[in-house]
Amino acid sequence: MTVLEFIMNKLILSIPLALCLAGCTSNAKIEHLEHDIQALNNKINQLQQDIDALRPEIQQVKDETARAHYRLDVRNSPYKPRL
């Protein structure tokens, strides 16, 4: 076996090993990213639930504001509306 053949054999063996190690690193990164994505999805779901819980309160405030504006308009209007 010549020196060149020896180097080529080492190179041929080291390439799959390097690819295997790179694959393990990539898998760990992918798993970490999947975990991060899942955590973000959980936060999004929690925020959506919070928003949904606030919707009735927001609507109630809007309704009360509209009634208050109507009362102010009636009070400040020179013409009294017929109800």
Short mmCIF file of C-alpha atoms in Angstrom, two decimals:
data_model
loop_
_atom_site.label_atom_id
_atom_site.label_comp_id
_atom_site.label_asym_id
_atom_site.label_seq_id
_atom_site.Cartn_x
_atom_site.Cartn_y
_atom_site.Cartn_z
CA MET A 1 0.00 0.00 0.00
CA THR A 2 1.42 3.32 -1.00
CA VAL A 3 1.28 6.47 1.04
CA LEU A 4 -1.30 7.91 -1.35
CA GLU A 5 -3.56 4.87 -0.93
CA PHE A 6 -3.20 5.09 2.84
CA ILE A 7 -4.20 8.77 2.82
CA MET A 8 -7.11 8.06 0.49
CA ASN A 9 -8.36 5.25 2.76
CA LYS A 10 -8.17 7.53 5.79
CA LEU A 11 -9.98 10.25 3.87
CA ILE A 12 -12.67 7.84 2.70
CA LEU A 13 -13.25 6.70 6.28
CA SER A 14 -13.21 10.18 7.78
CA ILE A 15 -15.80 11.67 5.38
CA PRO A 16 -18.71 9.42 6.51
CA LEU A 17 -17.66 9.90 10.13
CA ALA A 18 -17.71 13.68 9.71
CA LEU A 19 -21.10 13.52 7.99
CA CYS A 20 -22.45 11.35 10.79
CA LEU A 21 -21.25 13.79 13.44
CA ALA A 22 -22.66 16.71 11.47
CA GLY A 23 -25.96 14.87 11.29
CA CYS A 24 -26.03 14.43 15.06
CA THR A 25 -25.36 18.12 15.54
CA SER A 26 -28.07 18.99 13.07
CA ASN A 27 -30.54 16.69 14.82
CA ALA A 28 -29.80 18.32 18.16
CA LYS A 29 -30.31 21.75 16.63
CA ILE A 30 -33.54 20.62 14.96
CA GLU A 31 -34.84 19.20 18.23
CA HIS A 32 -33.93 22.45 20.00
CA LEU A 33 -35.73 24.46 17.33
CA GLU A 34 -38.77 22.18 17.55
CA HIS A 35 -38.85 22.75 21.30
CA ASP A 36 -38.59 26.52 20.81
CA ILE A 37 -41.38 26.44 18.21
CA GLN A 38 -43.59 24.42 20.55
CA ALA A 39 -42.95 26.90 23.37
CA LEU A 40 -43.84 29.81 21.08
CA ASN A 41 -47.00 28.03 19.92
CA ASN A 42 -47.99 27.54 23.56
CA LYS A 43 -47.46 31.25 24.24
CA ILE A 44 -49.51 32.16 21.16
CA ASN A 45 -52.33 29.89 22.31
CA GLN A 46 -52.25 31.45 25.79
CA LEU A 47 -52.34 34.96 24.32
CA GLN A 48 -55.28 33.99 22.11
CA GLN A 49 -57.14 32.66 25.14
CA ASP A 50 -56.41 35.91 27.00
CA ILE A 51 -57.69 37.95 24.06
CA ASP A 52 -60.82 35.82 23.79
CA ALA A 53 -61.44 36.27 27.52
CA LEU A 54 -61.15 40.06 27.17
CA ARG A 55 -63.48 40.39 24.18
CA PRO A 56 -66.73 40.53 26.21
CA GLU A 57 -65.23 43.13 28.56
CA ILE A 58 -64.07 45.23 25.62
CA GLN A 59 -67.52 45.05 24.05
CA GLN A 60 -69.10 46.08 27.34
CA VAL A 61 -66.80 49.11 27.58
CA LYS A 62 -67.64 50.05 23.98
CA ASP A 63 -71.36 49.82 24.73
CA GLU A 64 -71.04 51.91 27.89
CA THR A 65 -68.99 54.49 25.99
CA ALA A 66 -71.61 54.71 23.26
CA ARG A 67 -74.35 55.22 25.87
CA ALA A 68 -72.30 57.91 27.62
CA HIS A 69 -71.69 59.72 24.32
CA TYR A 70 -75.39 59.54 23.52
CA ARG A 71 -76.27 61.02 26.93
CA LEU A 72 -73.74 63.82 26.40
CA ASP A 73 -75.10 64.50 22.93
CA VAL A 74 -78.66 64.65 24.26
CA ARG A 75 -77.62 66.88 27.13
CA ASN A 76 -75.70 69.31 24.91
CA SER A 77 -78.14 69.33 22.02
CA PRO A 78 -80.49 72.32 21.66
CA TYR A 79 -83.12 69.90 20.35
CA LYS A 80 -84.52 67.22 22.56
CA PRO A 81 -84.95 63.95 20.68
CA ARG A 82 -88.22 62.13 20.92
CA LEU A 83 -87.85 58.67 22.32
#
